[in-house]
Amino acid sequence: SFSSGKLNNMITTDVDKARRALRQIHVLLLTAPLKVAISLVALHSLMGASVFIGLSWMGFVILLNPAMMYIMNRLEDRQQAQTDERVRKATEVISSINVIK
């Protein structure tokens, strides 16, 4: 049970959000690939075939990134588990000292 003004405001806001989303999709799907293609052609005319080496390296790094993040997450999890174990042991020692006192 919304008032007509509130309902109108919600619809207007949703339409505005959809319009902005469509504008961004247009940029991502049409404009960005076109800009990349034009840039690659311009770079090729300036630098020659070395552009493709740089492009290949960039693609390799982009593909390598998820694997590196997976490894980093596993290392962080292992480090966190070791820290938790140290805290647990320290708490146990402190509790034992309190019991002895």
Coordinates of C-alpha atoms in Angstrom, one line a residue:
S1 CA 0.0 0.0 0.0
F2 CA 2.2 2.8 -1.4
S3 CA 0.9 6.3 -2.1
S4 CA 0.8 7.2 -5.8
G5 CA 3.7 9.7 -5.3
K6 CA 5.9 7.1 -3.7
L7 CA 5.1 4.5 -6.3
N8 CA 5.8 7.0 -9.1
N9 CA 9.1 7.9 -7.5
M10 CA 10.1 4.2 -7.2
I11 CA 9.2 3.6 -10.8
T12 CA 11.1 6.7 -12.0
T13 CA 14.2 5.6 -10.0
D14 CA 14.1 2.1 -11.4
V15 CA 13.7 3.3 -15.0
D16 CA 16.7 5.7 -14.5
K17 CA 18.8 2.8 -13.1
A18 CA 17.8 0.6 -16.1
R19 CA 18.7 3.4 -18.5
R20 CA 22.1 3.9 -16.9
A21 CA 22.7 0.1 -17.0
L22 CA 21.9 0.0 -20.7
R23 CA 24.3 2.9 -21.4
Q24 CA 27.1 1.0 -19.6
I25 CA 26.3 -2.2 -21.5
H26 CA 26.5 -0.3 -24.7
V27 CA 29.9 1.0 -23.7
L28 CA 31.2 -2.4 -22.7
L29 CA 29.9 -4.3 -25.7
L30 CA 30.4 -1.9 -28.6
T31 CA 32.5 1.1 -27.8
A32 CA 35.3 -0.6 -25.7
P33 CA 36.2 -3.3 -28.3
L34 CA 36.1 -0.7 -31.0
K35 CA 38.5 1.5 -29.1
V36 CA 40.8 -1.4 -28.4
A37 CA 40.9 -2.4 -32.0
I38 CA 41.7 1.1 -33.2
S39 CA 44.4 1.4 -30.5
L40 CA 46.0 -1.9 -31.6
V41 CA 46.0 -0.8 -35.2
A42 CA 47.6 2.5 -34.3
L43 CA 50.2 0.9 -32.0
H44 CA 51.0 -1.7 -34.7
S45 CA 51.6 1.1 -37.2
L46 CA 53.9 2.8 -34.7
M47 CA 55.7 -0.1 -33.1
G48 CA 55.3 -3.1 -35.5
A49 CA 54.9 -6.7 -34.4
S50 CA 56.1 -6.0 -30.8
V51 CA 52.6 -4.9 -30.1
F52 CA 51.5 -8.5 -30.3
I53 CA 54.2 -9.6 -27.9
G54 CA 52.9 -7.1 -25.4
L55 CA 49.3 -8.1 -26.0
S56 CA 50.2 -11.8 -25.5
W57 CA 52.0 -11.0 -22.3
M58 CA 48.9 -9.0 -21.1
G59 CA 46.7 -12.0 -21.9
F60 CA 49.0 -14.4 -20.1
V61 CA 49.0 -12.2 -17.0
I62 CA 45.2 -11.8 -17.1
L63 CA 44.9 -15.6 -17.3
L64 CA 47.5 -16.2 -14.6
N65 CA 45.8 -13.8 -12.1
P66 CA 43.0 -16.2 -10.9
A67 CA 45.5 -19.0 -10.2
M68 CA 47.8 -16.6 -8.2
M69 CA 44.8 -15.4 -6.2
Y70 CA 43.8 -19.0 -5.4
I71 CA 47.3 -19.7 -4.2
M72 CA 47.4 -16.5 -2.1
N73 CA 44.0 -17.4 -0.5
R74 CA 45.2 -20.8 0.4
L75 CA 48.4 -19.4 2.0
E76 CA 46.3 -16.8 3.9
D77 CA 44.0 -19.6 5.2
R78 CA 46.9 -21.6 6.3
Q79 CA 48.5 -18.7 8.1
Q80 CA 45.2 -17.8 9.8
A81 CA 44.8 -21.4 11.0
Q82 CA 48.3 -21.3 12.5
T83 CA 47.6 -18.0 14.2
D84 CA 44.3 -19.4 15.6
E85 CA 46.3 -22.4 16.9
R86 CA 48.9 -20.1 18.6
V87 CA 46.1 -18.0 20.2
R88 CA 44.4 -21.2 21.4
K89 CA 47.6 -22.5 23.0
A90 CA 48.4 -19.2 24.6
T91 CA 44.9 -19.0 26.0
E92 CA 45.2 -22.5 27.4
V93 CA 48.5 -21.7 29.0
I94 CA 47.1 -18.5 30.6
S95 CA 44.1 -20.5 31.9
S96 CA 46.4 -23.1 33.4
I97 CA 48.4 -20.4 35.1
N98 CA 45.2 -18.9 36.6
V99 CA 44.1 -22.3 37.8
I100 CA 47.5 -22.9 39.5
K101 CA 47.3 -19.5 41.2

